[in-house]
């Protein structure tokens, strides 16, 4: 009887660890997607306001380690696909545009 109870407790602990791992991973992915969407929106608004172009986002990169907190949004002018642009946004400073080009 005691051996069966130990097995049930071990199984419960394993299931709990798996559930927590899946939950944390899902939250991390969700947070990253929200960050990318917000950065893309900030970049679109910035390029419209400063450069007066309709900016089409093609890629959003979140930098780790040496540039922690920086997000690079790449894209092009909707009216001229050959003209590439990028916007670097600082997430730590509430999605403030650091520079663009």
Coordinates of N, CA and C in Angstrom, one line a residue:
X1 N 0.8 -1.2 0.0 CA 0.0 0.0 0.0 C 0.9 1.3 0.0
X2 N 1.9 1.3 0.8 CA 2.8 2.4 0.9 C 3.6 2.7 -0.4
X3 N 4.0 1.6 -1.1 CA 4.7 1.7 -2.3 C 3.8 2.3 -3.4
X4 N 2.5 1.9 -3.4 CA 1.6 2.5 -4.4 C 1.4 4.0 -4.2
X5 N 1.4 4.4 -3.0 CA 1.2 5.8 -2.6 C 2.5 6.6 -3.1
X6 N 3.7 6.1 -2.9 CA 4.9 6.7 -3.3 C 4.9 6.9 -4.8
X7 N 4.5 5.9 -5.6 CA 4.4 5.9 -7.0 C 3.4 7.0 -7.5
X8 N 2.3 7.1 -6.8 CA 1.3 8.1 -7.2 C 1.8 9.5 -6.9
X9 N 2.5 9.7 -5.8 CA 3.1 11.0 -5.5 C 4.2 11.4 -6.6
X10 N 5.0 10.4 -6.9 CA 6.1 10.7 -7.9 C 5.5 11.0 -9.3
X11 N 4.4 10.3 -9.7 CA 3.7 10.6 -10.9 C 3.1 12.0 -10.9
X12 N 2.5 12.3 -9.8 CA 1.9 13.7 -9.6 C 3.0 14.8 -9.7
X13 N 4.1 14.6 -9.1 CA 5.2 15.5 -9.2 C 5.7 15.7 -10.6
X14 N 5.9 14.6 -11.3 CA 6.3 14.6 -12.7 C 5.3 15.4 -13.6
X15 N 4.1 15.1 -13.4 CA 3.0 15.7 -14.2 C 3.0 17.2 -13.9
X16 N 3.2 17.6 -12.6 CA 3.2 19.0 -12.3 C 4.3 19.7 -12.9
X17 N 5.5 19.1 -12.9 CA 6.7 19.7 -13.5 C 6.5 19.9 -15.0
X18 N 6.0 18.9 -15.7 CA 5.7 19.0 -17.1 C 4.7 20.1 -17.4
X19 N 3.6 20.2 -16.6 CA 2.6 21.2 -16.8 C 3.2 22.6 -16.6
X20 N 4.0 22.8 -15.6 CA 4.6 24.1 -15.3 C 5.6 24.5 -16.5
X21 N 6.4 23.5 -16.9 CA 7.3 23.8 -18.0 C 6.6 24.2 -19.3
X22 N 5.5 23.5 -19.6 CA 4.7 23.9 -20.8 C 4.1 25.2 -20.7
X23 N 3.6 25.5 -19.5 CA 3.0 26.8 -19.2 C 3.9 28.0 -19.3
X24 N 5.1 27.8 -18.8 CA 6.2 28.9 -18.8 C 6.6 29.1 -20.3
X25 N 6.8 28.0 -21.0 CA 7.2 28.1 -22.4 C 6.2 28.8 -23.2
X26 N 4.9 28.5 -23.0 CA 3.8 29.1 -23.8 C 3.8 30.6 -23.4
X27 N 3.9 31.0 -22.2 CA 3.9 32.4 -21.8 C 5.1 33.1 -22.4
X28 N 6.3 32.5 -22.4 CA 7.4 33.2 -23.0 C 7.2 33.5 -24.5
X29 N 6.7 32.5 -25.2 CA 6.4 32.7 -26.6 C 5.4 33.8 -26.8
X30 N 4.3 33.7 -26.0 CA 3.3 34.7 -26.1 C 3.8 36.2 -25.9
X31 N 4.7 36.3 -24.8 CA 5.3 37.6 -24.5 C 6.2 38.1 -25.6
X32 N 6.9 37.2 -26.2 CA 7.8 37.5 -27.3 C 7.0 38.0 -28.5
X33 N 5.9 37.4 -28.8 CA 5.0 37.8 -30.0 C 4.4 39.2 -29.7
X34 N 4.0 39.4 -28.5 CA 3.4 40.7 -28.1 C 4.5 41.8 -28.3
X35 N 5.7 41.5 -27.8 CA 6.8 42.5 -28.0 C 7.1 42.8 -29.4
X36 N 7.1 41.7 -30.3 CA 7.3 41.9 -31.7 C 6.2 42.8 -32.4
X37 N 5.0 42.5 -32.0 CA 3.9 43.2 -32.6 C 3.9 44.7 -32.2
X38 N 4.2 45.0 -30.9 CA 4.3 46.3 -30.4 C 5.4 47.1 -31.1
X39 N 6.6 46.4 -31.2 CA 7.7 47.1 -31.8 C 7.4 47.4 -33.3
X40 N 6.8 46.5 -34.0 CA 6.4 46.7 -35.4 C 5.5 47.9 -35.5
X41 N 4.5 48.0 -34.6 CA 3.6 49.1 -34.7 C 4.3 50.5 -34.4
X42 N 5.2 50.5 -33.4 CA 6.0 51.7 -33.1 C 6.8 52.1 -34.3
X43 N 7.4 51.1 -35.0 CA 8.3 51.4 -36.2 C 7.4 52.0 -37.3
X44 N 6.3 51.4 -37.5 CA 5.4 51.9 -38.6 C 5.0 53.3 -38.3
X45 N 4.6 53.6 -37.1 CA 4.2 55.0 -36.7 C 5.3 55.9 -36.9
X46 N 6.5 55.5 -36.4 CA 7.7 56.4 -36.5 C 8.1 56.7 -37.9
X47 N 8.1 55.7 -38.8 CA 8.5 56.0 -40.2 C 7.4 56.8 -40.9
X48 N 6.2 56.7 -40.5 CA 5.1 57.5 -41.1 C 5.3 59.0 -40.7
X49 N 5.6 59.2 -39.4 CA 5.7 60.5 -38.9 C 7.0 61.2 -39.3
X50 N 8.2 60.5 -39.2 CA 9.5 61.1 -39.5 C 9.9 61.1 -40.9
X51 N 9.6 60.0 -41.6 CA 10.0 59.9 -43.0 C 8.9 60.0 -44.0
X52 N 7.7 60.1 -43.5 CA 6.5 60.1 -44.4 C 6.4 59.0 -45.4
X53 N 6.7 57.8 -44.9 CA 6.6 56.6 -45.8 C 5.7 55.6 -45.1
X54 N 5.0 54.8 -46.0 CA 4.3 53.6 -45.5 C 5.2 52.5 -45.3
X55 N 5.6 52.2 -44.1 CA 6.6 51.2 -43.8 C 5.9 49.8 -43.7
X56 N 6.5 48.9 -44.4 CA 6.0 47.5 -44.4 C 7.1 46.6 -43.7
X57 N 6.7 46.0 -42.6 CA 7.6 45.3 -41.8 C 7.8 43.9 -42.4
X58 N 9.1 43.5 -42.5 CA 9.5 42.2 -43.0 C 10.1 41.3 -42.0
X59 N 10.7 41.9 -41.0 CA 11.4 41.1 -40.0 C 11.5 41.9 -38.7
X60 N 11.4 41.2 -37.5 CA 11.6 41.8 -36.2 C 12.5 40.9 -35.5
X61 N 13.7 41.5 -35.0 CA 14.7 40.7 -34.3 C 14.8 41.3 -32.9
X62 N 14.7 40.4 -31.9 CA 14.9 40.9 -30.5 C 16.3 40.5 -30.1
X63 N 17.1 41.5 -29.8 CA 18.5 41.2 -29.4 C 18.7 40.8 -28.0
X64 N 19.6 39.9 -27.8 CA 19.9 39.4 -26.4 C 21.3 39.8 -26.1
X65 N 21.7 39.5 -24.9 CA 23.1 39.7 -24.4 C 23.6 41.1 -24.6
X66 N 24.5 41.3 -25.6 CA 25.2 42.6 -25.8 C 24.3 43.8 -26.0
X67 N 23.2 43.6 -26.7 CA 22.2 44.6 -27.0 C 20.9 44.4 -26.3
X68 N 20.9 43.9 -25.1 CA 19.7 43.5 -24.4 C 18.7 44.7 -24.4
X69 N 17.5 44.4 -24.7 CA 16.5 45.4 -24.7 C 16.3 46.1 -26.0
X70 N 17.1 45.8 -27.0 CA 17.0 46.4 -28.3 C 16.2 45.5 -29.3
X71 N 15.4 46.1 -30.1 CA 14.6 45.4 -31.1 C 14.9 46.0 -32.4
X72 N 15.3 45.3 -33.4 CA 15.5 45.8 -34.8 C 14.3 45.4 -35.7
X73 N 13.6 46.4 -36.2 CA 12.5 46.1 -37.1 C 13.0 46.5 -38.5
X74 N 13.0 45.5 -39.4 CA 13.4 45.8 -40.8 C 12.2 45.8 -41.7
X75 N 12.3 46.5 -42.8 CA 11.2 46.5 -43.8 C 11.5 47.4 -45.0
X76 N 10.5 47.8 -45.7 CA 10.7 48.6 -46.9 C 9.5 49.6 -47.0
X77 N 9.7 50.5 -47.9 CA 8.7 51.5 -48.3 C 7.7 50.8 -49.2
X78 N 6.4 51.0 -48.8 CA 5.3 50.3 -49.5 C 5.3 50.8 -51.0
X79 N 5.7 52.0 -51.3 CA 5.6 52.5 -52.6 C 6.9 52.2 -53.4
X80 N 7.9 51.8 -52.7 CA 9.2 51.5 -53.4 C 9.9 50.3 -52.6
X81 N 9.6 49.1 -53.1 CA 10.1 47.9 -52.4 C 11.6 47.8 -52.4
X82 N 12.3 48.5 -53.3 CA 13.7 48.5 -53.4 C 14.4 49.3 -52.2
X83 N 13.6 50.2 -51.6 CA 14.1 51.1 -50.6 C 13.9 50.4 -49.2
X84 N 15.0 49.8 -48.7 CA 14.9 49.1 -47.4 C 15.2 50.1 -46.3
X85 N 14.6 49.9 -45.1 CA 14.7 50.7 -43.9 C 14.8 49.8 -42.7
X86 N 15.3 50.3 -41.6 CA 15.2 49.6 -40.4 C 15.0 50.7 -39.2
X87 N 14.5 50.2 -38.2 CA 14.2 51.0 -37.0 C 14.7 50.2 -35.8
X88 N 15.5 50.8 -34.9 CA 16.0 50.1 -33.7 C 15.2 50.7 -32.5
X89 N 14.6 49.9 -31.8 CA 13.7 50.3 -30.7 C 14.3 49.8 -29.4
X90 N 14.2 50.6 -28.3 CA 14.7 50.2 -27.0 C 13.5 49.8 -26.2
X91 N 13.3 48.5 -25.9 CA 12.2 48.1 -25.2 C 12.2 48.5 -23.7
X92 N 13.4 48.6 -23.2 CA 13.6 49.0 -21.8 C 13.1 50.4 -21.5
X93 N 13.2 51.3 -22.5 CA 12.8 52.7 -22.4 C 11.4 52.8 -23.0
X94 N 10.5 51.9 -22.7 CA 9.1 51.9 -23.1 C 9.0 52.0 -24.6
X95 N 9.7 51.2 -25.4 CA 9.6 51.2 -26.8 C 9.9 52.5 -27.5
X96 N 11.0 53.1 -27.0 CA 11.5 54.4 -27.6 C 12.4 54.1 -28.8
X97 N 12.2 54.8 -29.9 CA 13.0 54.6 -31.0 C 14.4 55.2 -30.8
X98 N 15.4 54.3 -30.9 CA 16.8 54.7 -30.6 C 17.4 55.4 -31.9
X99 N 17.3 54.7 -33.0 CA 17.7 55.3 -34.3 C 17.1 54.5 -35.4
X100 N 17.2 55.0 -36.6 CA 16.7 54.4 -37.8 C 17.5 54.7 -39.0
X101 N 17.3 54.0 -40.1 CA 18.0 54.3 -41.3 C 17.5 53.5 -42.5

